Short mmCIF file of C-alpha atoms in Angstrom, two decimals:
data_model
loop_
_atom_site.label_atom_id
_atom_site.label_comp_id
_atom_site.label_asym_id
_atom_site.label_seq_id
_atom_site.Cartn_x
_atom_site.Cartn_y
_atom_site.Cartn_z
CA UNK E 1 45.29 62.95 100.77
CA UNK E 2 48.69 62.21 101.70
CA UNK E 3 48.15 62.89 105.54
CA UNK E 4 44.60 60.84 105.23
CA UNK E 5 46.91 57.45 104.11
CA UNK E 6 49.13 58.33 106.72
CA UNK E 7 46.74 58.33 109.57
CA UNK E 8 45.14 55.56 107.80
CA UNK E 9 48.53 53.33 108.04
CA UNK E 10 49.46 55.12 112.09
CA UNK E 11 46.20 54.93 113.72
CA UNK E 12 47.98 55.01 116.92
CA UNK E 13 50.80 56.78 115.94
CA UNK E 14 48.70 59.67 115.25
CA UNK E 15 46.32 59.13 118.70
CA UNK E 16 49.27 59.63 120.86
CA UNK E 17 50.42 62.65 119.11
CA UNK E 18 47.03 64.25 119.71
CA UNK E 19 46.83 63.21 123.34
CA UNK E 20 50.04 65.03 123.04
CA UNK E 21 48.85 68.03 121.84
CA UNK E 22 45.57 67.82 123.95
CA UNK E 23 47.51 67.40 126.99
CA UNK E 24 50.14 70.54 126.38
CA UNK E 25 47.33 72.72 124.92
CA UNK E 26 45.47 71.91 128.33
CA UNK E 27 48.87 72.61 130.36
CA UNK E 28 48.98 76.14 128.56
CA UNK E 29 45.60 77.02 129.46
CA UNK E 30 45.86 76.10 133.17
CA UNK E 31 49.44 78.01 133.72
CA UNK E 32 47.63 80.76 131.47
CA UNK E 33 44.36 81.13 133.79
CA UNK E 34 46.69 81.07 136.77
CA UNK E 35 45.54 77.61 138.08
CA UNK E 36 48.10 76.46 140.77
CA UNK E 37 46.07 73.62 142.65
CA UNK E 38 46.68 74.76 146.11
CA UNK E 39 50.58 73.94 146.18
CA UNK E 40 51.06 76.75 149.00
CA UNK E 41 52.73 74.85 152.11
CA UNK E 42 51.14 76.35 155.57
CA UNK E 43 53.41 74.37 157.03
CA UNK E 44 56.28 75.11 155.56
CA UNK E 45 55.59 78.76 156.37
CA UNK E 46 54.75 78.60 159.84
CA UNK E 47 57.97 76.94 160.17
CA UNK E 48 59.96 79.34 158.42
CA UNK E 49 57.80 82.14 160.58
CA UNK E 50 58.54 80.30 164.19
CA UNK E 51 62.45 79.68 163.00
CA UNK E 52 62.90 83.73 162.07
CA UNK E 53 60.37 84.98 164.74
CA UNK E 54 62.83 87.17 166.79
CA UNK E 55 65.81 87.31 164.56
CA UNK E 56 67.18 88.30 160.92
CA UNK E 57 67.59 85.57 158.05
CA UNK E 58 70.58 87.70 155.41
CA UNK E 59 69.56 85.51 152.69
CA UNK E 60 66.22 88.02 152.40
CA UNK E 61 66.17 91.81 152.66
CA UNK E 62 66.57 93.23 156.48
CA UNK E 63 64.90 96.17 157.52
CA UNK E 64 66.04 96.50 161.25
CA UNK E 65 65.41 94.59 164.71
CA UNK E 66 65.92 97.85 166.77
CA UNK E 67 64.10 101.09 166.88
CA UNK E 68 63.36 102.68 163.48
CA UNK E 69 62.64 98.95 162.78
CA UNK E 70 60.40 98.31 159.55
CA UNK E 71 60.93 94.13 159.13
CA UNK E 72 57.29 93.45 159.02
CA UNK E 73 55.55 93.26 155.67
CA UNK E 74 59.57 91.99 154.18
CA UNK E 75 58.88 89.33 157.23
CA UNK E 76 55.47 88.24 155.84
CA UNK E 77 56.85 88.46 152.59
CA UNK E 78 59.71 85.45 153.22
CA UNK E 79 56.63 83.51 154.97
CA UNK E 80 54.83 83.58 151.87
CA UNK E 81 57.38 82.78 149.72
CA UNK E 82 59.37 80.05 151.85
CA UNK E 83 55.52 78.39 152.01
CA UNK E 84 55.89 78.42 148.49
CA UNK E 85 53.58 80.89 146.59
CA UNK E 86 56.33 82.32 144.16
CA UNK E 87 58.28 85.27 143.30
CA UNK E 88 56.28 87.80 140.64
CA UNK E 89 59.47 89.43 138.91
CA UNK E 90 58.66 92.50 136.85
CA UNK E 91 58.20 96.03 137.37
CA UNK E 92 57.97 97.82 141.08
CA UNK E 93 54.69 97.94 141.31
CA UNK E 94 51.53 96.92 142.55
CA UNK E 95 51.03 94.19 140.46
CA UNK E 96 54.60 92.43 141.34
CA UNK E 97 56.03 90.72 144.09
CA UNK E 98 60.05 89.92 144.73
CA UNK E 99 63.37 90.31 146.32
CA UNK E 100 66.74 90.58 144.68
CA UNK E 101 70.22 90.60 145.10
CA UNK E 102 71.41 94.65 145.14
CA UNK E 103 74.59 95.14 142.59
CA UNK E 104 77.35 95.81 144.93
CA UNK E 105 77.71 99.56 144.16
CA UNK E 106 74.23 100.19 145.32
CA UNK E 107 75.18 98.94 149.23
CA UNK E 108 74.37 101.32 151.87
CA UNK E 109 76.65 101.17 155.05
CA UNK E 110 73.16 100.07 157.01
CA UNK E 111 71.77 97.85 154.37
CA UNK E 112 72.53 94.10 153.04
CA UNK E 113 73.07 93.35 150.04
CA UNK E 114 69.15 91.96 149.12
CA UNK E 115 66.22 94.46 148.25
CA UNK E 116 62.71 93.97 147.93
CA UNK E 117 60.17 95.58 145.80
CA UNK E 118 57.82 97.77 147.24
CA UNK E 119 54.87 94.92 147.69
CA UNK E 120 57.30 92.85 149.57
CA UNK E 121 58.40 95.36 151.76
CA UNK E 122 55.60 98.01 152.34
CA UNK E 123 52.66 97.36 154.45
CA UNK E 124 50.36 99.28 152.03
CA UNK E 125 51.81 98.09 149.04
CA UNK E 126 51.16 94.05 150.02
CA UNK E 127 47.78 95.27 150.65
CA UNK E 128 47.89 96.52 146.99
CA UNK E 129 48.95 93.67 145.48
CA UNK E 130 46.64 91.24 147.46
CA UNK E 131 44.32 92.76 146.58
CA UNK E 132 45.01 92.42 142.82
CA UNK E 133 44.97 88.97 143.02
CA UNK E 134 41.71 88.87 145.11
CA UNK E 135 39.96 85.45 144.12
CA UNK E 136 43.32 84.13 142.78
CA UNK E 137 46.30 84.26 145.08
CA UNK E 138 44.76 85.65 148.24
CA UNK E 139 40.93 85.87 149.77
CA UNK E 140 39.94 88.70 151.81
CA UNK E 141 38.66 87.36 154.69
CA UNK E 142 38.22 88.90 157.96
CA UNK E 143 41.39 87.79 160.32
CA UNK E 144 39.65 85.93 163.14
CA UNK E 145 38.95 83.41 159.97
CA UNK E 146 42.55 83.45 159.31
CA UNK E 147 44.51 79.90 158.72
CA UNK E 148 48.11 79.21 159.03
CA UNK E 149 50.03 80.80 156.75
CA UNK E 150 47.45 83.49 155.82
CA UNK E 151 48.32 86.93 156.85
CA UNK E 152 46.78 90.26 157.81
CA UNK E 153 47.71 94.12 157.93
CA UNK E 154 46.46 96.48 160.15
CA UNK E 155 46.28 100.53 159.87
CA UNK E 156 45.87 103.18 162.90
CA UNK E 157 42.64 104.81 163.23
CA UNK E 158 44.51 107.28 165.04
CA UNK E 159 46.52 108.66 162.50
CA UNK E 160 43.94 108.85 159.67
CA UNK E 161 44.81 108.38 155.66
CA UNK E 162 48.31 107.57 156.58
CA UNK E 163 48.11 104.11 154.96
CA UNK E 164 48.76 100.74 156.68
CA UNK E 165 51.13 100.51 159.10
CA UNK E 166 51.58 96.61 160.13
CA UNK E 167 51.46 93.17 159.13
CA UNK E 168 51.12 90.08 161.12
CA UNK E 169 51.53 86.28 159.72
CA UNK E 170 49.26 83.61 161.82
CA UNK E 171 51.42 80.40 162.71
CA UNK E 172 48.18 78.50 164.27
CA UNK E 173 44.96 78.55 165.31
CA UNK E 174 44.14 77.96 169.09
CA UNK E 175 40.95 76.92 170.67
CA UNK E 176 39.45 78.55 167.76
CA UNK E 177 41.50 81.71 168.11
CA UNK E 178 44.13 82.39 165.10
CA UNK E 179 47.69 82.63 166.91
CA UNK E 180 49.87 85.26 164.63
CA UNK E 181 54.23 86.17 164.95
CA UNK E 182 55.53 89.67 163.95
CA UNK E 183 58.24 92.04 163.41
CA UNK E 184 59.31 95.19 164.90
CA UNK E 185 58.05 94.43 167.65
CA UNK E 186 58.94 90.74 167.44
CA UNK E 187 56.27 88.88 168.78
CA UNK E 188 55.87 85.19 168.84
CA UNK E 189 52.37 82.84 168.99
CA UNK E 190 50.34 85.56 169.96
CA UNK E 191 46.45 86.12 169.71
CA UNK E 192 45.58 87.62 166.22
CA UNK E 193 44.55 90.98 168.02
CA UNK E 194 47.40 91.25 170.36
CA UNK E 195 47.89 95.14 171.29
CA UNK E 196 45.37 95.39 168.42
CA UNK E 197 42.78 98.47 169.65
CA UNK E 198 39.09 97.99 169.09
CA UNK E 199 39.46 100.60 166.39
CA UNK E 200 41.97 99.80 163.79
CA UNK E 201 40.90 98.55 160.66
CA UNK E 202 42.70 95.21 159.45
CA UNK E 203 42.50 93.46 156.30
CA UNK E 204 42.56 89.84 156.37
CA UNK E 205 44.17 88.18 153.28
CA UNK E 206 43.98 84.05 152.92
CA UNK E 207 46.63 82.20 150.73
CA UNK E 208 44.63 80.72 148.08
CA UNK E 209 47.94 79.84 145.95
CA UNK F 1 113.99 99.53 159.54
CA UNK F 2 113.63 102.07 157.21
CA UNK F 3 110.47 104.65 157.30
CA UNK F 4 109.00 103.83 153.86
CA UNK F 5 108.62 100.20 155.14
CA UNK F 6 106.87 101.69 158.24
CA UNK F 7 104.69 104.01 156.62
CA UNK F 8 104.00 101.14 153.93
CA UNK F 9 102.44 98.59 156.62
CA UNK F 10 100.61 101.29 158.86
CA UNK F 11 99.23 103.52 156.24
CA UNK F 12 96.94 100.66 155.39
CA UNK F 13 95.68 99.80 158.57
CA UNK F 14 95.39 103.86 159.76
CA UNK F 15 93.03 103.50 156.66
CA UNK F 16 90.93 100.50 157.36
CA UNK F 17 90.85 101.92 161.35
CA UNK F 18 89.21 105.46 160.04
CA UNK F 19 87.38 103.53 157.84
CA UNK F 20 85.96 101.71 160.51
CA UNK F 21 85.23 104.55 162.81
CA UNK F 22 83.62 106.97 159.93
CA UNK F 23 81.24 104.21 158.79
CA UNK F 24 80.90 100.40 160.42
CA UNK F 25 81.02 101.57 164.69
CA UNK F 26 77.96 104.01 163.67
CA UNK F 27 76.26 101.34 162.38
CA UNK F 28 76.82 98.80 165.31
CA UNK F 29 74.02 97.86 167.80
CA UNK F 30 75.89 99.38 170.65
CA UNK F 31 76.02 102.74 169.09
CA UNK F 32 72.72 102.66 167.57
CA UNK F 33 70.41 105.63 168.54
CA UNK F 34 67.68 103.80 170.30
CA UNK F 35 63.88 105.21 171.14
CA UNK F 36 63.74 103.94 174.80
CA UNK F 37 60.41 104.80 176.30
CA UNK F 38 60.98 105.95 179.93
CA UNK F 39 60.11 103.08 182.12
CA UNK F 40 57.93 103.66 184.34
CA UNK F 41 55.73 101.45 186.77
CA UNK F 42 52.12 102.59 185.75
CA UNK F 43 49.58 101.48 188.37
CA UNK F 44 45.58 101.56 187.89
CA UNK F 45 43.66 104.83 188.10
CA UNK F 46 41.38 105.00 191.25
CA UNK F 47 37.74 105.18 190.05
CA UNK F 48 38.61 104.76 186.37
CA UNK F 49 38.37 100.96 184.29
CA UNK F 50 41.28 98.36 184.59
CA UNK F 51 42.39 98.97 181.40
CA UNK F 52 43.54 102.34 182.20
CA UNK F 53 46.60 103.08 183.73
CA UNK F 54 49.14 105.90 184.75
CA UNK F 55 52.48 107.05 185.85
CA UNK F 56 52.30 107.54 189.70
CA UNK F 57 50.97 111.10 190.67
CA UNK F 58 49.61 111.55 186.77
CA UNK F 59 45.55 111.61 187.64
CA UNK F 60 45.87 113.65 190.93
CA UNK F 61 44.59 117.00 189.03
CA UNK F 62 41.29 117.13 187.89
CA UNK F 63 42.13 118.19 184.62
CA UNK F 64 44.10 115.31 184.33
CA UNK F 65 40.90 113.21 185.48
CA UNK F 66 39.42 114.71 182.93
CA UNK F 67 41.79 114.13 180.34
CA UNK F 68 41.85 110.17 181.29
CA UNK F 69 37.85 110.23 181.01
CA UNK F 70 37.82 112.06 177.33
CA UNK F 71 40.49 109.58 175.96
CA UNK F 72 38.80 106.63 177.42
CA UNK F 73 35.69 108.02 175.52
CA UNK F 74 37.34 108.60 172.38
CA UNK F 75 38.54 105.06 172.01
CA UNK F 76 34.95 103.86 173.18
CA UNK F 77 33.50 106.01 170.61
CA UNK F 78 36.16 104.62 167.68
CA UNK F 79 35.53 101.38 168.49
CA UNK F 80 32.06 101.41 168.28
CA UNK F 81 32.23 103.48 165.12
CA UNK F 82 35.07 100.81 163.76
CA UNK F 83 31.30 98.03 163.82
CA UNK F 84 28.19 100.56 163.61
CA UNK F 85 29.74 103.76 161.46
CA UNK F 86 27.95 105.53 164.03
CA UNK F 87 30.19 109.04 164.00
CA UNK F 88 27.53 111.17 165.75
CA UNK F 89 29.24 111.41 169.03
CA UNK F 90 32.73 112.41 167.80
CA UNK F 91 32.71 115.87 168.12
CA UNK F 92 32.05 115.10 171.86
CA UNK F 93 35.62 114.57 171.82
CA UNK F 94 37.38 115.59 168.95
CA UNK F 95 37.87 119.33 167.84
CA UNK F 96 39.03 121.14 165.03
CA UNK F 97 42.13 123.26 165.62
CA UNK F 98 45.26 124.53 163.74
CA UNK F 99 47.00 121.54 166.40
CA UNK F 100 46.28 119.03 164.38
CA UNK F 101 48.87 120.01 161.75
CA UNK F 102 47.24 117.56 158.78
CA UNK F 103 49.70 116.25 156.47
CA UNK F 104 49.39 116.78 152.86
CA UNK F 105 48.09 112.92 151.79
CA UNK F 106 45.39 114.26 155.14
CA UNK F 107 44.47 117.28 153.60
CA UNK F 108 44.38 115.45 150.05
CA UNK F 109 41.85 112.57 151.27
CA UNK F 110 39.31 115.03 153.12
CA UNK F 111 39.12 117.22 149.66
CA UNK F 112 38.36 113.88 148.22
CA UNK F 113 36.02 112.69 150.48
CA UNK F 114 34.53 115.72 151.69
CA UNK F 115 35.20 118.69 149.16
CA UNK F 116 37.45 121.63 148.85
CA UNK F 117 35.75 123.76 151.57
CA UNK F 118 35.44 120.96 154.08
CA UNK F 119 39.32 120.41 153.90
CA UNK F 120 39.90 124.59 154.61
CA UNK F 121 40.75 124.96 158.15
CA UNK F 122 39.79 120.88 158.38
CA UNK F 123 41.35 119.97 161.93
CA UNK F 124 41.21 116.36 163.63
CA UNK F 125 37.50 116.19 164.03
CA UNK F 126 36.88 116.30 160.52
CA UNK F 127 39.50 114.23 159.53
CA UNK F 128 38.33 111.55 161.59
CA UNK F 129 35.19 112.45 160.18
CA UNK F 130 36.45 111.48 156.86
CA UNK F 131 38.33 108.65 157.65
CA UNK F 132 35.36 107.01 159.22
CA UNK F 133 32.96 107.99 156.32
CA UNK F 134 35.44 106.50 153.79
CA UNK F 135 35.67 103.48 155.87
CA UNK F 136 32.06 102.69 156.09
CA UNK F 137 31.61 103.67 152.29
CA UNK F 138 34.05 101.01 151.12
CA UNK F 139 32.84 98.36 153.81
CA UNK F 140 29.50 98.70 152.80
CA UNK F 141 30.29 98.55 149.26
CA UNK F 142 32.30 95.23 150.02
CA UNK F 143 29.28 94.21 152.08
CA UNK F 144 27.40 94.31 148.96
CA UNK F 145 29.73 92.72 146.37
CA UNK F 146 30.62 89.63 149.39
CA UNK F 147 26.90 88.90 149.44
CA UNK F 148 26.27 88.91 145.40
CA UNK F 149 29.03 86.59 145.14
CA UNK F 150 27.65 84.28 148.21
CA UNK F 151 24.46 84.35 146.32
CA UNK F 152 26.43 83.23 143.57
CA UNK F 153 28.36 80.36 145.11
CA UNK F 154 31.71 82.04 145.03
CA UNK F 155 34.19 84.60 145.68
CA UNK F 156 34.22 88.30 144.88
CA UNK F 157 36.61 89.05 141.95
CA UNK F 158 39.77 91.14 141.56
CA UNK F 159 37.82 93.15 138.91
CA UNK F 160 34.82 93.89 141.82
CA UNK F 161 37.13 94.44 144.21
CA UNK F 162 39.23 97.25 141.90
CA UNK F 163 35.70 98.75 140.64
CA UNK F 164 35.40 99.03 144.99
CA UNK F 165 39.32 100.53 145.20
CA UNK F 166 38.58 102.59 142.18
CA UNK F 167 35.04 104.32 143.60
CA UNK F 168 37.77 104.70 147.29
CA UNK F 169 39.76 106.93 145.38
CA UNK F 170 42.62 103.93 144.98
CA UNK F 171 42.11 102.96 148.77
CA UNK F 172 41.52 98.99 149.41
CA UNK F 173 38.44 98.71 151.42
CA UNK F 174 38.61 97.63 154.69
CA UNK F 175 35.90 95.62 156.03
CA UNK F 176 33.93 96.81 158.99
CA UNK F 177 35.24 95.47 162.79
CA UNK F 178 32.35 92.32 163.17
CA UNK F 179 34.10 90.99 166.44
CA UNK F 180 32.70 91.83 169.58
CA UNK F 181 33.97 95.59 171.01
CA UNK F 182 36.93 94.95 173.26
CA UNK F 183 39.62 97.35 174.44
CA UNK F 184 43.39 97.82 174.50
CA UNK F 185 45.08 99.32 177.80
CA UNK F 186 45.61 102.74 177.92
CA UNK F 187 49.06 103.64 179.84
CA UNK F 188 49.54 107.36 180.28
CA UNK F 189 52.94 108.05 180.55
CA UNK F 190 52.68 112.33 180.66
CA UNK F 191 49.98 115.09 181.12
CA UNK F 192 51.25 118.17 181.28
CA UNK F 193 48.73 120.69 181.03
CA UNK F 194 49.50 124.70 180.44
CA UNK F 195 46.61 126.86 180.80
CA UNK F 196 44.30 125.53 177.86
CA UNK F 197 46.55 123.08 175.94
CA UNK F 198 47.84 119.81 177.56
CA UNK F 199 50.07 117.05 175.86
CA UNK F 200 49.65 113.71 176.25
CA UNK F 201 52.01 110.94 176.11
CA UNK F 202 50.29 107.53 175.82
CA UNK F 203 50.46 104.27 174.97
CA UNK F 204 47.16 102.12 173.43
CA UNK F 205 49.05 99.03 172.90
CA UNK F 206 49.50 99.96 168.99
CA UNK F 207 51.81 102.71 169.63
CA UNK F 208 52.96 105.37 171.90
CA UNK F 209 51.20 108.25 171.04
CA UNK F 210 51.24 112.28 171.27
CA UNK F 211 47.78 114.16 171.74
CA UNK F 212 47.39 117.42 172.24
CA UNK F 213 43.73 118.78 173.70
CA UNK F 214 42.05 121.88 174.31
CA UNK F 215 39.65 123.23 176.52
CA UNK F 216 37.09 124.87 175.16
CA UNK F 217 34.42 125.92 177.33
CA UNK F 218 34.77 123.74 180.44
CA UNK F 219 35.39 120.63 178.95
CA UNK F 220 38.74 118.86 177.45
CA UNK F 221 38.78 118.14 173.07
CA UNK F 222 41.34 116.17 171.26
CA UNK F 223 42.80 118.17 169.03
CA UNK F 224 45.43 116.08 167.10
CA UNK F 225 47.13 112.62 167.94
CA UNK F 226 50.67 111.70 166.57
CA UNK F 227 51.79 107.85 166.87
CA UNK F 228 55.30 108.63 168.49
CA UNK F 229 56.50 104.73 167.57
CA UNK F 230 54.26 102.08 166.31
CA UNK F 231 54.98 98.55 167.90
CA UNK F 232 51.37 96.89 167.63
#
């Protein structure tokens, strides 16, 4: 009764504080459901990919630029993240995705001070955790489809049930032809299937973020 | 100057100096052990395709011809296999032996895929056998679920593609290779063949690679291949 007089007496008062309402209720939902209205920058990415192509950024994890060298998949990883689609912070595991800064007594004479979780370092696990998010954060597509910014990882038929073993990022697409730029071996603007044999099976992964 | 002053200021830097030598000049790109592949012109093999080439003197044996002409075959054989799942020709080229020296996740993933008695005395044929029936087991299964949801106007879902991963025994499908067959150079660094065993050093763009082959009977059979360093 007493809320019915005051409606009565705030008619608009009491519209604006349901729009309100509405409009947070509908904000909830969409974070909830993982909307994210395509705010992944390809070009922000390639640039970050072209400006790091052949050398080390120590504000991210390093794995190496010599022999021994395992950059790739934590190379990928800064792509995607300085293009925007964000860190996942929680457990190590499949279903998360981030770097962080190492305390100090954990430094290894080789290392920096920055780690990254097993998805955002390991070729297999990225695979993993696309693949979680398939429909969400990342398409599979096959990698001559590939668009800046998407990236793909590749496994040798060779050496059988040894998981993944690489990861390329493409930086372009060329006469129709997606251009890609690795790590270990750093490689720069070349065709997706550079040194790629006829035989290796690659998963394509588009940025749907 | 007295020695406690002395031994004050250079105790210190003796420290930071050892310091220095035990753990940061290890570290140092200089110092670095470094993998350096011999280098060494390869130039094309007479009567063999442009793709394939060899250390000077490498193909002048005929078992080394023959060598060449199985790993050209292989790869021909993989690739086509990598679009068509077609594995019948493989033990044309690949062999079971105690060579291949399969490593336990190997071993694990042909009892999965094959059974228990398949994986004893499994060599490199039948893991490849394996690896290739896994791989057209998942495609086709991602085949499937990539067409309903086409029919359907959209894409497949993380919960169709884990039911896929989960029936793969936790491995994410890959698709099948739907560009057009193409192949990588193969450089041949070494052949050095003793009696009925030769090793191989390669490279097939991807990495530089170990094989080892047998003869058995008159003709040459992969028996195991070990990427030496992967570089893609």
């Amino acid at each position: 009764m007493i809320l019915k007089c005051y409606v009565k007496k705030n008619k608009s008062a009491f519209m604006v504080t349901v729009a309100i309402v509405v409009a947070l209720l509908a904000s909830l939902f969409l974070i909830s459901s993982g909307v994210h209205a395509g705010s992944y920058n390809r070009d922000a990415a390639r640039d970050y990919a072209n400006a790091w192509w052949d050398n080390r950024n120590q504000s991210y994890p390093d794995y190496g630029d010599f022999d021994g060298c395992t950059d790739c998949t934590n190379y990928v990883s800064q792509v995607l993240h300085e293009g925007g689609y964000p860190l996942n912070e929680g457990s190590n595991d499949i279903w998360h995705w981030y770097y962080y800064k190492r305390p100090w007594y954990e430094w290894k004479y080789s290392e920096n001070e920055w780690e990254g979780s097993k998805t955002w370092k390991f070729t297999n696990k990225l695979n993993e955790y696309a693949s979680q998010y398939q429909g969400n954060h990342f398409v599979f597509q096959h990698p001559s489809t590939l668009t800046t910014g998407d990236f793909f990882v590749m496994d040798l038929a060779t050496n059988p049930f040894e998981g993944p073993d690489h990861t390329r990022v493409i930086v372009g697409v060329e006469n129709g032809v997606p251009k890609a730029n690795q790590h270990c071996v750093d490689r720069h603007n070349v065709d997706w299937n550079h040194n790629v044999p006829g035989n290796t099976p690659v998963w394509g992964w588009h940025v749907v973020w | 100057m007295n020695m406690k002053k002395i031994l004050l200021f250079t105790l210190p830097i003796l420290v930071l100096l050892l310091f220095a030598l035990v753990f940061a000049l290890p570290n140092s790109s200089s110092t670095k052990a470094m993998l350096r592949v011999p280098d060494i012109s390869l130039g094309r093999v007479a009567g063999f395709a442009d793709h394939i080439k060899a250390a000077p003197g490498i193909a002048e044996t005929s078992d080394a011809r023959e060598i060449i002409a199985v790993v050209n075959r292989a790869y021909d054989l993989m690739g086509t296999a990598a679009r068509t799942f077609d594995v019948s020709d493989f033990p044309s080229v690949f062999i079971d032996t105690p060579d291949a020296n399969l490593s336990r996740s190997q071993k694990k993933a042909i009892e999965q895929i094959l059974g228990v008695e398949a994986a004893e005395g499994a060599g490199y044929l039948t893991c490849m056998l394996a690896y290739y029936g896994a791989w057209e087991k998942g495609a086709t299964q991602l085949e499937a679920a990539i067409l309903k949801a086409k029919a359907e106007n959209r894409e497949i879902t993380a919960d169709e593609l884990k039911a896929i991963i989960n029936a793969n025994h936790g491995r994410v499908p890959a698709p099948r290779r739907e560009d057009p067959m193409y192949k990588t150079p193969l450089e041949f660094r070494s052949i050095d063949v003793k009696e009925d065993k030769a090793l191989v050093v390669y490279d097939d763009g991807a990495a530089l690679q170990e094989m080892i082959l047998v003869k058995s009977g008159e003709q040459w059979f992969i028996a195991s291949i070990k990427p030496i360093w992967v570089h893609f």
